[in-house]
């Protein structure tokens, strides 16, 4: 069973379109994340939810809107796509139990290409 | 802002040799983690070292942490072609949000058969 699964794996779309990426984890974790990895492999956190509550919201254009219907799911909706949104988006989850825990489990990534 | 900075950016070695990657960071941390990313795949957690630990081992991996220098190293011994991947350090900072894990830019390791 895949621990953190995200769909779609590949997404090619035109500028100006709206698209969504879905993520589900079956690890029973209480915290989920969205990271963006650019063409230079730099990973930057975008959002984090803990028990469906938004706890991290980095400097991300408000065209990006995360939604967590329950603690096993975290979706990412992107409006009015721009060329610079092309990247690989990773979903991850972790269990937070004090300051010394919290290894992340990553999905396989969703490669978004905006033409 | 970038927290971890790996060094070198790329490393090419022969199978059987040891590979050492370094990571420097800027702020106080609760723990530091190392991850591996194979090409086209997600990141996989390798090892976590707490701020009060100095060294940790896991199989062929050895991680050290020097909080006075704000640096860590990952040593892979007796490397194999299958170790070819990008390796990232990530820090969980003390103070502020405990939920945030900040990644470095990664070291691309190539192990030649």
Tab-separated table of N, CA, C and O in Angstrom, chain B residues 17-74:
chain	number	residue	atom	x	y	z
B	17	UNK	N	33.961	3.310	-2.698
B	17	UNK	CA	34.527	4.459	-1.983
B	17	UNK	C	33.495	5.008	-0.999
B	17	UNK	O	32.307	4.700	-1.075
B	18	UNK	N	34.001	5.835	-0.082
B	18	UNK	CA	33.114	6.513	0.859
B	18	UNK	C	32.709	7.874	0.294
B	18	UNK	O	33.479	8.518	-0.417
B	19	UNK	N	31.504	8.296	0.640
B	19	UNK	CA	31.010	9.606	0.197
B	19	UNK	C	30.664	10.436	1.419
B	19	UNK	O	29.962	9.956	2.317
B	20	UNK	N	31.165	11.647	1.449
B	20	UNK	CA	30.859	12.551	2.558
B	20	UNK	C	30.192	13.805	2.028
B	20	UNK	O	30.693	14.449	1.099
B	21	UNK	N	29.058	14.131	2.619
B	21	UNK	CA	28.325	15.342	2.264
B	21	UNK	C	28.152	16.180	3.515
B	21	UNK	O	27.953	15.639	4.601
B	22	UNK	N	28.247	17.482	3.353
B	22	UNK	CA	28.162	18.381	4.488
B	22	UNK	C	26.949	19.287	4.372
B	22	UNK	O	26.460	19.569	3.280
B	23	UNK	N	26.491	19.733	5.529
B	23	UNK	CA	25.335	20.613	5.582
B	23	UNK	C	25.605	21.678	6.627
B	23	UNK	O	26.027	21.365	7.742
B	24	UNK	N	25.392	22.927	6.261
B	24	UNK	CA	25.501	24.003	7.245
B	24	UNK	C	24.152	24.681	7.363
B	24	UNK	O	23.376	24.722	6.405
B	25	UNK	N	23.885	25.188	8.557
B	25	UNK	CA	22.600	25.843	8.777
B	25	UNK	C	22.819	27.089	9.608
B	25	UNK	O	23.918	27.320	10.118
B	26	UNK	N	21.765	27.890	9.739
B	26	UNK	CA	21.974	29.227	10.303
B	26	UNK	C	21.406	29.413	11.702
B	26	UNK	O	21.954	30.168	12.500
B	27	UNK	N	20.281	28.778	12.002
B	27	UNK	CA	19.617	29.056	13.277
B	27	UNK	C	19.673	27.836	14.190
B	27	UNK	O	20.077	26.750	13.780
B	28	UNK	N	19.256	28.005	15.433
B	28	UNK	CA	19.225	26.886	16.380
B	28	UNK	C	18.182	25.865	15.953
B	28	UNK	O	17.122	26.234	15.443
B	29	UNK	N	18.496	24.616	16.171
B	29	UNK	CA	17.621	23.554	15.685
B	29	UNK	C	17.215	22.601	16.806
B	29	UNK	O	17.896	22.488	17.830
B	30	UNK	N	16.096	21.917	16.594
B	30	UNK	CA	15.693	20.809	17.459
B	30	UNK	C	16.252	19.498	16.936
B	30	UNK	O	16.677	18.650	17.698
B	31	UNK	N	16.194	19.331	15.636
B	31	UNK	CA	16.790	18.159	15.025
B	31	UNK	C	17.166	18.452	13.590
B	31	UNK	O	16.731	19.456	13.002
B	32	UNK	N	18.001	17.592	13.060
B	32	UNK	CA	18.432	17.698	11.672
B	32	UNK	C	18.197	16.345	11.037
B	32	UNK	O	18.468	15.302	11.645
B	33	UNK	N	17.687	16.365	9.822
B	33	UNK	CA	17.349	15.115	9.149
B	33	UNK	C	18.025	15.064	7.785
B	33	UNK	O	18.272	16.099	7.166
B	34	UNK	N	18.308	13.872	7.332
B	34	UNK	CA	18.837	13.657	5.992
B	34	UNK	C	17.841	12.833	5.196
B	34	UNK	O	17.246	11.869	5.702
B	35	UNK	N	17.687	13.229	3.934
B	35	UNK	CA	16.779	12.557	3.013
B	35	UNK	C	17.508	12.229	1.716
B	35	UNK	O	18.455	12.913	1.340
B	36	UNK	N	17.027	11.195	1.063
B	36	UNK	CA	17.538	10.831	-0.255
B	36	UNK	C	16.407	10.964	-1.266
B	36	UNK	O	15.244	10.655	-0.979
B	37	UNK	N	16.765	11.418	-2.475
B	37	UNK	CA	15.793	11.515	-3.556
B	37	UNK	C	16.387	10.896	-4.809
B	37	UNK	O	17.347	11.429	-5.373
B	38	UNK	N	15.828	9.773	-5.220
B	38	UNK	CA	16.206	9.206	-6.496
B	38	UNK	C	15.538	10.013	-7.604
B	38	UNK	O	14.490	10.626	-7.406
B	39	UNK	N	16.151	9.993	-8.767
B	39	UNK	CA	15.671	10.787	-9.891
B	39	UNK	C	14.208	10.494	-10.192
B	39	UNK	O	13.823	9.331	-10.371
B	40	UNK	N	13.387	11.530	-10.222
B	40	UNK	CA	11.981	11.370	-10.560
B	40	UNK	C	11.118	10.791	-9.459
B	40	UNK	O	9.955	10.456	-9.707
B	41	UNK	N	11.668	10.691	-8.257
B	41	UNK	CA	10.920	10.087	-7.149
B	41	UNK	C	10.745	11.068	-6.002
B	41	UNK	O	11.285	12.174	-6.002
B	42	UNK	N	9.989	10.648	-4.999
B	42	UNK	CA	9.840	11.465	-3.805
B	42	UNK	C	11.032	11.299	-2.876
B	42	UNK	O	11.890	10.450	-3.081
B	43	UNK	N	11.081	12.140	-1.854
B	43	UNK	CA	12.181	12.059	-0.882
B	43	UNK	C	11.910	10.946	0.122
B	43	UNK	O	10.764	10.691	0.503
B	44	UNK	N	12.994	10.322	0.538
B	44	UNK	CA	12.895	9.236	1.507
B	44	UNK	C	13.758	9.602	2.710
B	44	UNK	O	14.932	9.965	2.554
B	45	UNK	N	13.176	9.499	3.891
B	45	UNK	CA	13.898	9.822	5.111
B	45	UNK	C	14.991	8.786	5.378
B	45	UNK	O	14.755	7.572	5.289
B	46	UNK	N	16.179	9.277	5.725
B	46	UNK	CA	17.296	8.372	6.019
B	46	UNK	C	17.586	8.299	7.514
B	46	UNK	O	17.677	7.212	8.089
B	47	UNK	N	17.737	9.461	8.120
B	47	UNK	CA	18.206	9.457	9.505
B	47	UNK	C	17.885	10.807	10.140
B	47	UNK	O	17.870	11.836	9.466
B	48	UNK	N	17.610	10.788	11.415
B	48	UNK	CA	17.331	11.994	12.188
B	48	UNK	C	18.303	12.059	13.348
B	48	UNK	O	18.529	11.053	14.037
B	49	UNK	N	18.893	13.232	13.563
B	49	UNK	CA	19.792	13.412	14.689
B	49	UNK	C	19.286	14.598	15.501
B	49	UNK	O	18.966	15.650	14.950
B	50	UNK	N	19.160	14.411	16.806
B	50	UNK	CA	18.634	15.456	17.670
B	50	UNK	C	19.746	16.436	18.029
B	50	UNK	O	20.930	16.116	17.953
B	51	UNK	N	19.350	17.606	18.464
B	51	UNK	CA	20.346	18.645	18.746
B	51	UNK	C	21.280	18.281	19.887
B	51	UNK	O	22.378	18.818	19.989
B	52	UNK	N	20.874	17.350	20.756
B	52	UNK	CA	21.744	16.952	21.871
B	52	UNK	C	22.571	15.704	21.544
B	52	UNK	O	23.243	15.154	22.413
B	53	UNK	N	22.497	15.260	20.296
B	53	UNK	CA	23.295	14.120	19.856
B	53	UNK	C	24.440	14.612	18.985
B	53	UNK	O	24.338	15.631	18.306
B	54	UNK	N	25.532	13.853	18.981
B	54	UNK	CA	26.703	14.258	18.195
B	54	UNK	C	26.943	13.333	17.013
B	54	UNK	O	27.524	13.747	16.007
B	55	UNK	N	26.517	12.080	17.149
B	55	UNK	CA	26.763	11.124	16.079
B	55	UNK	C	25.663	10.068	16.098
B	55	UNK	O	25.151	9.709	17.149
B	56	UNK	N	25.343	9.608	14.888
B	56	UNK	CA	24.348	8.556	14.785
B	56	UNK	C	24.670	7.660	13.601
B	56	UNK	O	25.179	8.131	12.580
B	57	UNK	N	24.383	6.361	13.764
B	57	UNK	CA	24.674	5.413	12.699
B	57	UNK	C	23.399	4.708	12.285
B	57	UNK	O	22.508	4.464	13.092
B	58	UNK	N	23.353	4.358	11.011
B	58	UNK	CA	22.273	3.521	10.508
B	58	UNK	C	22.808	2.760	9.308
B	58	UNK	O	22.971	3.318	8.228
B	59	UNK	N	23.112	1.493	9.510
B	59	UNK	CA	23.681	0.699	8.426
B	59	UNK	C	24.984	1.300	7.937
B	59	UNK	O	25.918	1.514	8.710
B	60	UNK	N	25.052	1.640	6.637
B	60	UNK	CA	26.271	2.242	6.082
B	60	UNK	C	26.290	3.768	6.224
B	60	UNK	O	27.185	4.425	5.700
B	61	UNK	N	25.316	4.306	6.914
B	61	UNK	CA	25.235	5.761	7.082
B	61	UNK	C	25.767	6.166	8.451
B	61	UNK	O	25.482	5.527	9.450
B	62	UNK	N	26.519	7.278	8.420
B	62	UNK	CA	26.963	7.856	9.684
B	62	UNK	C	26.735	9.360	9.591
B	62	UNK	O	27.185	10.005	8.651
B	63	UNK	N	26.029	9.868	10.561
B	63	UNK	CA	25.735	11.303	10.589
B	63	UNK	C	26.374	11.909	11.825
B	63	UNK	O	26.312	11.334	12.907
B	64	UNK	N	26.996	13.053	11.642
B	64	UNK	CA	27.513	13.808	12.775
B	64	UNK	C	26.842	15.173	12.823
B	64	UNK	O	26.369	15.682	11.800
B	65	UNK	N	26.807	15.729	13.995
B	65	UNK	CA	26.208	17.045	14.192
B	65	UNK	C	27.092	17.861	15.111
B	65	UNK	O	27.453	17.400	16.197
B	66	UNK	N	27.446	19.037	14.685
B	66	UNK	CA	28.225	19.958	15.502
B	66	UNK	C	27.406	21.244	15.633
B	66	UNK	O	27.422	22.088	14.739
B	67	UNK	N	26.714	21.370	16.745
B	67	UNK	CA	25.825	22.530	16.902
B	67	UNK	C	26.613	23.822	17.113
B	67	UNK	O	26.107	24.904	16.816
B	68	UNK	N	27.847	23.701	17.599
B	68	UNK	CA	28.644	24.929	17.787
B	68	UNK	C	29.033	25.526	16.436
B	68	UNK	O	29.145	26.730	16.291
B	69	UNK	N	29.220	24.656	15.453
B	69	UNK	CA	29.566	25.118	14.108
B	69	UNK	C	28.340	25.167	13.205
B	69	UNK	O	28.445	25.525	12.036
B	70	UNK	N	27.199	24.756	13.743
B	70	UNK	CA	25.975	24.687	12.948
B	70	UNK	C	26.219	23.908	11.654
B	70	UNK	O	25.999	24.406	10.533
B	71	UNK	N	26.711	22.708	11.829
B	71	UNK	CA	26.985	21.895	10.650
B	71	UNK	C	26.763	20.417	10.944
B	71	UNK	O	26.817	19.968	12.093
B	72	UNK	N	26.507	19.679	9.879
B	72	UNK	CA	26.305	18.236	9.957
B	72	UNK	C	26.976	17.593	8.762
B	72	UNK	O	27.168	18.231	7.712
B	73	UNK	N	27.353	16.331	8.916
B	73	UNK	CA	27.885	15.609	7.770
B	73	UNK	C	27.209	14.248	7.672
B	73	UNK	O	26.821	13.656	8.687
B	74	UNK	N	27.066	13.795	6.450
B	74	UNK	CA	26.526	12.468	6.162
B	74	UNK	C	27.616	11.685	5.456
B	74	UNK	O	28.113	12.114	4.406
